[in-house]
Amino acid sequence: MSLPHAILTALLEKPSSGLELTRRFDRSIGYFWSATHQQIYRELGKLEAEGHIRALPSEQPARGQKKSYEVLPAGRAELARWTAASQDPKPHRDPLLLRLRAAAVVGTAGLEADLNRHLELHRRQLADYEKIEQRDFPPGKDAPHDRIRHLVLRAGIDLETFWTQWLTHALEEFAELPESGTT
Amino acid sequence: MSLPHAILTALLEKPSSGLELTRRFDRSIGYFWSATHQQIYRELGKLEAEGHIRALPSEQPARGQKKSYEVLPAGRAELARWTAASQDPKPHRDPLLLRLRAAAVVGTAGLEADLNRHLELHRRQLADYEKIEQRDFPPGKDAPHDRIRHLVLRAGIDLETFWTQWLTHALEEFAELPESGTT
DNA sequence: GTCCACATGTAACTGGTTACATGATTGG
DNA sequence: CCAATCATGTAACCAGTTACATGTGGAC
């Protein structure tokens, strides 16, 4: 049940329409909670029905017409409740590690190319994050809420750093491996 | 489409019944691809219907009766195909980072306790992994397929190490923060 | 006036979760 | 025989994905 709360957070940062939210999910928030526009519209409808957000009255609602939303006090309260509530960490799912484990059984043929591709993608993501860090968090002076945001960004940077290192190491190991199990 | 392939991998490592698989998912494979027994039974049915696995003939099929499966050549081929196929990394979803971002807006009240709890859980998981490493990968002599398994385990260890460090750092930051936004 | 980008939405499907049902086997 | 445990399964639900539908407004 995280998507509605991701949307509430985004709307508190800045009231937006569905499409604006979609774009913001593609950038900042989507780095750790992605969503498509279909999901977002569906969820906006639910949140409005529950009285957590409302459409800004200025805009008239029609199909091709922009509709912006803002968070109501009930929505903010719900977000605060959810943030403070204890949640168990969900079990992890990583297809790449699963594939590696499968490769240990059926052979590593063909995997190396995709490992290289993933390495490149993680390097690019890392470079993006580091650019954001330089732009938004110049050393020295963070306001309290900026320090929290910086902390979140650091998690992203460190995770991408981990993956680039791990993939590099994995590829080195692959290079040493005998050409096992071509099928 | 990863669960069937996780099951094929597990069955290739050792033919098993549904419940045995469930237990193995709770231990090793489930560390990066968890599944409940309901999912596993459903998927075993599909895999059998597709001709990827078959029930070992020795056991008679009945409701309270154990039924073991083994992988057929078609199943092994499918697993090899999937392992070698290029797959895009799925966008990441992390509720904890999302909550932190929400806390930057609605206040950090109540979050610290749960961060501590998560830290403890990650420490425990890390300790488990390290015990497995000592047991299964004593330094010096890995067979080729064991080196791949070791690589996967290293990913788990390094990820848990990252989380314990990051959470420790986050808690230090929280300690310095003014008691912002109690609601 | 036609095409394209913007913007909001519907519908069908897939995979994962939760709750419950059913039968077999074993220990007391 | 009764309870507990092993073992297999059904059903309902929910969240995320994919494909498609519909309307508006501006560029040419």
mmCIF file of N, CA and C in Angstrom, chain B residues 40-134:
data_model
loop_
_atom_site.group_PDB
_atom_site.id
_atom_site.type_symbol
_atom_site.label_atom_id
_atom_site.label_comp_id
_atom_site.label_asym_id
_atom_site.label_seq_id
_atom_site.Cartn_x
_atom_site.Cartn_y
_atom_site.Cartn_z
ATOM 1 N N ILE B 40 3.595 -21.690 -5.188
ATOM 2 C CA ILE B 40 4.404 -22.801 -5.675
ATOM 3 C C ILE B 40 3.529 -23.928 -6.225
ATOM 4 N N TYR B 41 2.459 -24.277 -5.517
ATOM 5 C CA TYR B 41 1.578 -25.336 -6.015
ATOM 6 C C TYR B 41 0.942 -24.925 -7.341
ATOM 7 N N ARG B 42 0.491 -23.658 -7.402
ATOM 8 C CA ARG B 42 -0.129 -23.175 -8.627
ATOM 9 C C ARG B 42 0.846 -23.311 -9.803
ATOM 10 N N GLU B 43 2.080 -22.890 -9.550
ATOM 11 C CA GLU B 43 3.080 -22.885 -10.611
ATOM 12 C C GLU B 43 3.509 -24.305 -10.975
ATOM 13 N N LEU B 44 3.594 -25.202 -10.013
ATOM 14 C CA LEU B 44 3.930 -26.596 -10.309
ATOM 15 C C LEU B 44 2.893 -27.193 -11.252
ATOM 16 N N GLY B 45 1.610 -26.857 -10.995
ATOM 17 C CA GLY B 45 0.550 -27.334 -11.877
ATOM 18 C C GLY B 45 0.760 -26.854 -13.304
ATOM 19 N N LYS B 46 1.063 -25.573 -13.462
ATOM 20 C CA LYS B 46 1.280 -25.018 -14.799
ATOM 21 C C LYS B 46 2.477 -25.668 -15.472
ATOM 22 N N LEU B 47 3.581 -25.780 -14.735
ATOM 23 C CA LEU B 47 4.797 -26.346 -15.314
ATOM 24 C C LEU B 47 4.561 -27.788 -15.767
ATOM 25 N N GLU B 48 3.768 -28.516 -14.983
ATOM 26 C CA GLU B 48 3.475 -29.894 -15.366
ATOM 27 C C GLU B 48 2.614 -29.920 -16.633
ATOM 28 N N ALA B 49 1.609 -29.036 -16.679
ATOM 29 C CA ALA B 49 0.735 -28.978 -17.851
ATOM 30 C C ALA B 49 1.519 -28.616 -19.115
ATOM 31 N N GLU B 50 2.545 -27.794 -18.961
ATOM 32 C CA GLU B 50 3.346 -27.379 -20.124
ATOM 33 C C GLU B 50 4.394 -28.419 -20.530
ATOM 34 N N GLY B 51 4.502 -29.470 -19.726
ATOM 35 C CA GLY B 51 5.488 -30.491 -20.037
ATOM 36 C C GLY B 51 6.912 -30.126 -19.659
ATOM 37 N N HIS B 52 7.064 -29.190 -18.724
ATOM 38 C CA HIS B 52 8.410 -28.808 -18.279
ATOM 39 C C HIS B 52 8.902 -29.659 -17.105
ATOM 40 N N ILE B 53 7.976 -30.162 -16.346
ATOM 41 C CA ILE B 53 8.330 -31.044 -15.224
ATOM 42 C C ILE B 53 7.336 -32.208 -15.219
ATOM 43 N N ARG B 54 7.652 -33.233 -14.446
ATOM 44 C CA ARG B 54 6.660 -34.299 -14.253
ATOM 45 C C ARG B 54 6.761 -34.822 -12.821
ATOM 46 N N ALA B 55 5.629 -35.347 -12.358
ATOM 47 C CA ALA B 55 5.602 -35.952 -11.033
ATOM 48 C C ALA B 55 6.363 -37.268 -11.093
ATOM 49 N N LEU B 56 7.181 -37.531 -10.109
ATOM 50 C CA LEU B 56 7.870 -38.818 -10.046
ATOM 51 C C LEU B 56 6.816 -39.907 -9.939
ATOM 52 N N PRO B 57 6.916 -40.937 -10.794
ATOM 53 C CA PRO B 57 5.853 -41.936 -10.893
ATOM 54 C C PRO B 57 5.671 -42.749 -9.613
ATOM 55 N N SER B 58 6.718 -42.890 -8.828
ATOM 56 C CA SER B 58 6.663 -43.749 -7.639
ATOM 57 C C SER B 58 5.526 -43.366 -6.684
ATOM 58 N N GLU B 59 5.294 -42.068 -6.559
ATOM 59 C CA GLU B 59 4.294 -41.618 -5.581
ATOM 60 C C GLU B 59 2.915 -41.511 -6.231
ATOM 61 N N GLN B 60 1.892 -42.010 -5.532
ATOM 62 C CA GLN B 60 0.537 -41.870 -6.069
ATOM 63 C C GLN B 60 -0.029 -40.503 -5.696
ATOM 64 N N PRO B 61 -0.720 -39.864 -6.653
ATOM 65 C CA PRO B 61 -1.224 -38.525 -6.381
ATOM 66 C C PRO B 61 -2.557 -38.560 -5.631
ATOM 67 N N ALA B 62 -2.606 -37.911 -4.491
ATOM 68 C CA ALA B 62 -3.836 -37.787 -3.720
ATOM 69 C C ALA B 62 -3.699 -36.562 -2.836
ATOM 70 N N ARG B 63 -4.778 -36.162 -2.249
ATOM 71 C CA ARG B 63 -4.757 -34.853 -1.607
ATOM 72 C C ARG B 63 -3.721 -34.754 -0.490
ATOM 73 N N GLY B 64 -3.778 -35.607 0.470
ATOM 74 C CA GLY B 64 -2.803 -35.506 1.556
ATOM 75 C C GLY B 64 -1.492 -36.231 1.268
ATOM 76 N N GLN B 65 -1.251 -36.567 -0.001
ATOM 77 C CA GLN B 65 -0.129 -37.428 -0.359
ATOM 78 C C GLN B 65 1.016 -36.642 -0.967
ATOM 79 N N LYS B 66 2.216 -36.943 -0.534
ATOM 80 C CA LYS B 66 3.368 -36.240 -1.072
ATOM 81 C C LYS B 66 3.537 -36.544 -2.557
ATOM 82 N N LYS B 67 3.908 -35.491 -3.319
ATOM 83 C CA LYS B 67 4.070 -35.652 -4.757
ATOM 84 C C LYS B 67 5.358 -34.940 -5.163
ATOM 85 N N SER B 68 6.359 -35.685 -5.612
ATOM 86 C CA SER B 68 7.639 -35.069 -5.976
ATOM 87 C C SER B 68 7.731 -34.852 -7.476
ATOM 88 N N TYR B 69 8.434 -33.818 -7.866
ATOM 89 C CA TYR B 69 8.585 -33.460 -9.271
ATOM 90 C C TYR B 69 10.047 -33.486 -9.686
ATOM 91 N N GLU B 70 10.250 -33.792 -10.978
ATOM 92 C CA GLU B 70 11.579 -33.656 -11.552
ATOM 93 C C GLU B 70 11.465 -32.872 -12.853
ATOM 94 N N VAL B 71 12.571 -32.283 -13.300
ATOM 95 C CA VAL B 71 12.574 -31.447 -14.494
ATOM 96 C C VAL B 71 12.755 -32.310 -15.732
ATOM 97 N N LEU B 72 11.960 -32.074 -16.760
ATOM 98 C CA LEU B 72 12.106 -32.754 -18.048
ATOM 99 C C LEU B 72 13.054 -31.953 -18.947
ATOM 100 N N PRO B 73 13.559 -32.584 -20.014
ATOM 101 C CA PRO B 73 14.472 -31.868 -20.920
ATOM 102 C C PRO B 73 13.893 -30.540 -21.419
ATOM 103 N N ALA B 74 12.595 -30.517 -21.730
ATOM 104 C CA ALA B 74 11.984 -29.270 -22.196
ATOM 105 C C ALA B 74 12.094 -28.177 -21.143
ATOM 106 N N GLY B 75 11.977 -28.570 -19.875
ATOM 107 C CA GLY B 75 12.087 -27.602 -18.789
ATOM 108 C C GLY B 75 13.489 -27.051 -18.674
ATOM 109 N N ARG B 76 14.452 -27.930 -18.788
ATOM 110 C CA ARG B 76 15.846 -27.497 -18.729
ATOM 111 C C ARG B 76 16.175 -26.548 -19.880
ATOM 112 N N ALA B 77 15.666 -26.883 -21.071
ATOM 113 C CA ALA B 77 15.904 -26.025 -22.236
ATOM 114 C C ALA B 77 15.294 -24.650 -22.016
ATOM 115 N N GLU B 78 14.062 -24.640 -21.488
ATOM 116 C CA GLU B 78 13.393 -23.368 -21.224
ATOM 117 C C GLU B 78 14.192 -22.535 -20.220
ATOM 118 N N LEU B 79 14.723 -23.195 -19.206
ATOM 119 C CA LEU B 79 15.506 -22.465 -18.197
ATOM 120 C C LEU B 79 16.766 -21.877 -18.817
ATOM 121 N N ALA B 80 17.433 -22.666 -19.672
ATOM 122 C CA ALA B 80 18.650 -22.172 -20.332
ATOM 123 C C ALA B 80 18.319 -20.979 -21.230
ATOM 124 N N ARG B 81 17.206 -21.080 -21.948
ATOM 125 C CA ARG B 81 16.776 -19.978 -22.816
ATOM 126 C C ARG B 81 16.555 -18.710 -21.996
ATOM 127 N N TRP B 82 15.831 -18.849 -20.903
ATOM 128 C CA TRP B 82 15.494 -17.693 -20.059
ATOM 129 C C TRP B 82 16.743 -17.070 -19.445
ATOM 130 N N THR B 83 17.659 -17.949 -19.020
ATOM 131 C CA THR B 83 18.880 -17.456 -18.377
ATOM 132 C C THR B 83 19.697 -16.593 -19.335
ATOM 133 N N ALA B 84 19.730 -17.014 -20.600
ATOM 134 C CA ALA B 84 20.564 -16.307 -21.581
ATOM 135 C C ALA B 84 19.853 -15.088 -22.164
ATOM 136 N N ALA B 85 18.519 -15.032 -22.054
ATOM 137 C CA ALA B 85 17.776 -13.929 -22.678
ATOM 138 C C ALA B 85 18.060 -12.611 -21.966
ATOM 139 N N SER B 86 18.120 -11.566 -22.761
ATOM 140 C CA SER B 86 18.346 -10.236 -22.201
ATOM 141 C C SER B 86 17.087 -9.742 -21.484
ATOM 142 N N GLN B 87 17.258 -9.212 -20.278
ATOM 143 C CA GLN B 87 16.114 -8.696 -19.523
ATOM 144 C C GLN B 87 16.440 -7.314 -18.968
ATOM 145 N N ASP B 88 15.489 -6.406 -19.146
ATOM 146 C CA ASP B 88 15.706 -5.080 -18.575
ATOM 147 C C ASP B 88 15.553 -5.125 -17.058
ATOM 148 N N PRO B 89 16.416 -4.393 -16.367
ATOM 149 C CA PRO B 89 16.244 -4.322 -14.915
ATOM 150 C C PRO B 89 14.926 -3.620 -14.599
ATOM 151 N N LYS B 90 14.138 -4.228 -13.729
ATOM 152 C CA LYS B 90 12.864 -3.654 -13.336
ATOM 153 C C LYS B 90 13.098 -2.437 -12.446
ATOM 154 N N PRO B 91 12.260 -1.425 -12.601
ATOM 155 C CA PRO B 91 12.400 -0.298 -11.666
ATOM 156 C C PRO B 91 12.175 -0.774 -10.250
ATOM 157 N N HIS B 92 12.925 -0.279 -9.420
ATOM 158 C CA HIS B 92 13.135 -0.548 -8.019
ATOM 159 C C HIS B 92 11.981 -0.036 -7.180
ATOM 160 N N ARG B 93 11.608 -0.722 -6.156
ATOM 161 C CA ARG B 93 10.591 -0.178 -5.241
ATOM 162 C C ARG B 93 11.016 -0.393 -3.807
ATOM 163 N N ASP B 94 11.204 0.676 -3.091
ATOM 164 C CA ASP B 94 11.624 0.553 -1.707
ATOM 165 C C ASP B 94 10.778 1.417 -0.779
ATOM 166 N N PRO B 95 9.841 0.779 -0.058
ATOM 167 C CA PRO B 95 8.933 1.523 0.808
ATOM 168 C C PRO B 95 9.659 2.319 1.893
ATOM 169 N N LEU B 96 10.801 1.812 2.360
ATOM 170 C CA LEU B 96 11.486 2.506 3.452
ATOM 171 C C LEU B 96 12.032 3.851 2.987
ATOM 172 N N LEU B 97 12.623 3.858 1.790
ATOM 173 C CA LEU B 97 13.128 5.129 1.259
ATOM 174 C C LEU B 97 11.973 6.083 0.981
ATOM 175 N N LEU B 98 10.851 5.507 0.540
ATOM 176 C CA LEU B 98 9.660 6.320 0.315
ATOM 177 C C LEU B 98 9.179 6.952 1.613
ATOM 178 N N ARG B 99 9.198 6.168 2.686
ATOM 179 C CA ARG B 99 8.760 6.714 3.975
ATOM 180 C C ARG B 99 9.690 7.826 4.438
ATOM 181 N N LEU B 100 10.974 7.663 4.153
ATOM 182 C CA LEU B 100 11.915 8.702 4.542
ATOM 183 C C LEU B 100 11.623 9.989 3.789
ATOM 184 N N ARG B 101 11.342 9.827 2.531
ATOM 185 C CA ARG B 101 11.012 11.004 1.733
ATOM 186 C C ARG B 101 9.721 11.656 2.235
ATOM 187 N N ALA B 102 8.751 10.833 2.611
ATOM 188 C CA ALA B 102 7.518 11.375 3.186
ATOM 189 C C ALA B 102 7.824 12.086 4.498
ATOM 190 N N ALA B 103 8.735 11.503 5.281
ATOM 191 C CA ALA B 103 9.101 12.099 6.572
ATOM 192 C C ALA B 103 9.732 13.481 6.384
ATOM 193 N N ALA B 104 10.389 13.678 5.257
ATOM 194 C CA ALA B 104 10.965 14.999 4.974
ATOM 195 C C ALA B 104 9.858 16.042 4.843
ATOM 196 N N VAL B 105 8.645 15.588 4.538
ATOM 197 C CA VAL B 105 7.522 16.523 4.370
ATOM 198 C C VAL B 105 6.638 16.586 5.623
ATOM 199 N N VAL B 106 6.267 15.436 6.165
ATOM 200 C CA VAL B 106 5.300 15.439 7.283
ATOM 201 C C VAL B 106 5.952 15.256 8.641
ATOM 202 N N GLY B 107 7.274 15.149 8.689
ATOM 203 C CA GLY B 107 7.947 15.038 9.979
ATOM 204 C C GLY B 107 8.413 13.632 10.276
ATOM 205 N N THR B 108 9.449 13.537 11.067
ATOM 206 C CA THR B 108 10.116 12.262 11.277
ATOM 207 C C THR B 108 9.597 11.507 12.500
ATOM 208 N N ALA B 109 8.548 12.067 13.151
ATOM 209 C CA ALA B 109 8.059 11.447 14.386
ATOM 210 C C ALA B 109 7.717 9.979 14.176
ATOM 211 N N GLY B 110 8.248 9.105 15.026
ATOM 212 C CA GLY B 110 7.862 7.702 15.000
ATOM 213 C C GLY B 110 8.698 6.844 14.082
ATOM 214 N N LEU B 111 9.443 7.452 13.175
ATOM 215 C CA LEU B 111 10.186 6.666 12.200
ATOM 216 C C LEU B 111 11.418 6.001 12.814
ATOM 217 N N GLU B 112 12.033 6.677 13.758
ATOM 218 C CA GLU B 112 13.318 6.214 14.283
ATOM 219 C C GLU B 112 13.240 4.783 14.824
ATOM 220 N N ALA B 113 12.163 4.490 15.531
ATOM 221 C CA ALA B 113 12.016 3.151 16.110
ATOM 222 C C ALA B 113 12.048 2.087 15.011
ATOM 223 N N ASP B 114 11.382 2.368 13.917
ATOM 224 C CA ASP B 114 11.323 1.375 12.855
ATOM 225 C C ASP B 114 12.660 1.269 12.119
ATOM 226 N N LEU B 115 13.376 2.371 12.018
ATOM 227 C CA LEU B 115 14.712 2.300 11.418
ATOM 228 C C LEU B 115 15.601 1.396 12.268
ATOM 229 N N ASN B 116 15.493 1.543 13.583
ATOM 230 C CA ASN B 116 16.265 0.671 14.460
ATOM 231 C C ASN B 116 15.895 -0.788 14.278
ATOM 232 N N ARG B 117 14.607 -1.031 14.135
ATOM 233 C CA ARG B 117 14.150 -2.401 13.949
ATOM 234 C C ARG B 117 14.698 -2.974 12.637
ATOM 235 N N HIS B 118 14.631 -2.190 11.579
ATOM 236 C CA HIS B 118 15.170 -2.657 10.304
ATOM 237 C C HIS B 118 16.675 -2.909 10.405
ATOM 238 N N LEU B 119 17.374 -2.027 11.097
ATOM 239 C CA LEU B 119 18.811 -2.211 11.271
ATOM 240 C C LEU B 119 19.087 -3.567 11.919
ATOM 241 N N GLU B 120 18.318 -3.868 12.953
ATOM 242 C CA GLU B 120 18.513 -5.138 13.649
ATOM 243 C C GLU B 120 18.256 -6.323 12.714
ATOM 244 N N LEU B 121 17.181 -6.242 11.909
ATOM 245 C CA LEU B 121 16.854 -7.314 10.971
ATOM 246 C C LEU B 121 17.960 -7.505 9.931
ATOM 247 N N HIS B 122 18.484 -6.409 9.419
ATOM 248 C CA HIS B 122 19.549 -6.521 8.413
ATOM 249 C C HIS B 122 20.818 -7.092 9.037
ATOM 250 N N ARG B 123 21.098 -6.707 10.275
ATOM 251 C CA ARG B 123 22.275 -7.268 10.953
ATOM 252 C C ARG B 123 22.145 -8.769 11.088
ATOM 253 N N ARG B 124 20.926 -9.207 11.434
ATOM 254 C CA ARG B 124 20.709 -10.640 11.611
ATOM 255 C C ARG B 124 20.876 -11.378 10.285
ATOM 256 N N GLN B 125 20.300 -10.793 9.220
ATOM 257 C CA GLN B 125 20.412 -11.418 7.902
ATOM 258 C C GLN B 125 21.876 -11.509 7.476
ATOM 259 N N LEU B 126 22.610 -10.442 7.739
ATOM 260 C CA LEU B 126 24.039 -10.425 7.395
ATOM 261 C C LEU B 126 24.777 -11.535 8.139
ATOM 262 N N ALA B 127 24.452 -11.682 9.403
ATOM 263 C CA ALA B 127 25.107 -12.733 10.195
ATOM 264 C C ALA B 127 24.788 -14.116 9.620
ATOM 265 N N ASP B 128 23.530 -14.323 9.215
ATOM 266 C CA ASP B 128 23.135 -15.591 8.590
ATOM 267 C C ASP B 128 23.971 -15.857 7.344
ATOM 268 N N TYR B 129 24.030 -14.859 6.470
ATOM 269 C CA TYR B 129 24.786 -15.011 5.230
ATOM 270 C C TYR B 129 26.242 -15.354 5.514
ATOM 271 N N GLU B 130 26.821 -14.664 6.480
ATOM 272 C CA GLU B 130 28.241 -14.892 6.755
ATOM 273 C C GLU B 130 28.471 -16.299 7.301
ATOM 274 N N LYS B 131 27.506 -16.782 8.061
ATOM 275 C CA LYS B 131 27.613 -18.158 8.540
ATOM 276 C C LYS B 131 27.571 -19.138 7.360
ATOM 277 N N ILE B 132 26.661 -18.879 6.430
ATOM 278 C CA ILE B 132 26.568 -19.734 5.239
ATOM 279 C C ILE B 132 27.866 -19.696 4.448
ATOM 280 N N GLU B 133 28.436 -18.507 4.339
ATOM 281 C CA GLU B 133 29.680 -18.376 3.575
ATOM 282 C C GLU B 133 30.793 -19.213 4.217
ATOM 283 N N GLN B 134 30.907 -19.087 5.529
ATOM 284 C CA GLN B 134 31.945 -19.864 6.221
ATOM 285 C C GLN B 134 31.729 -21.358 6.040
#
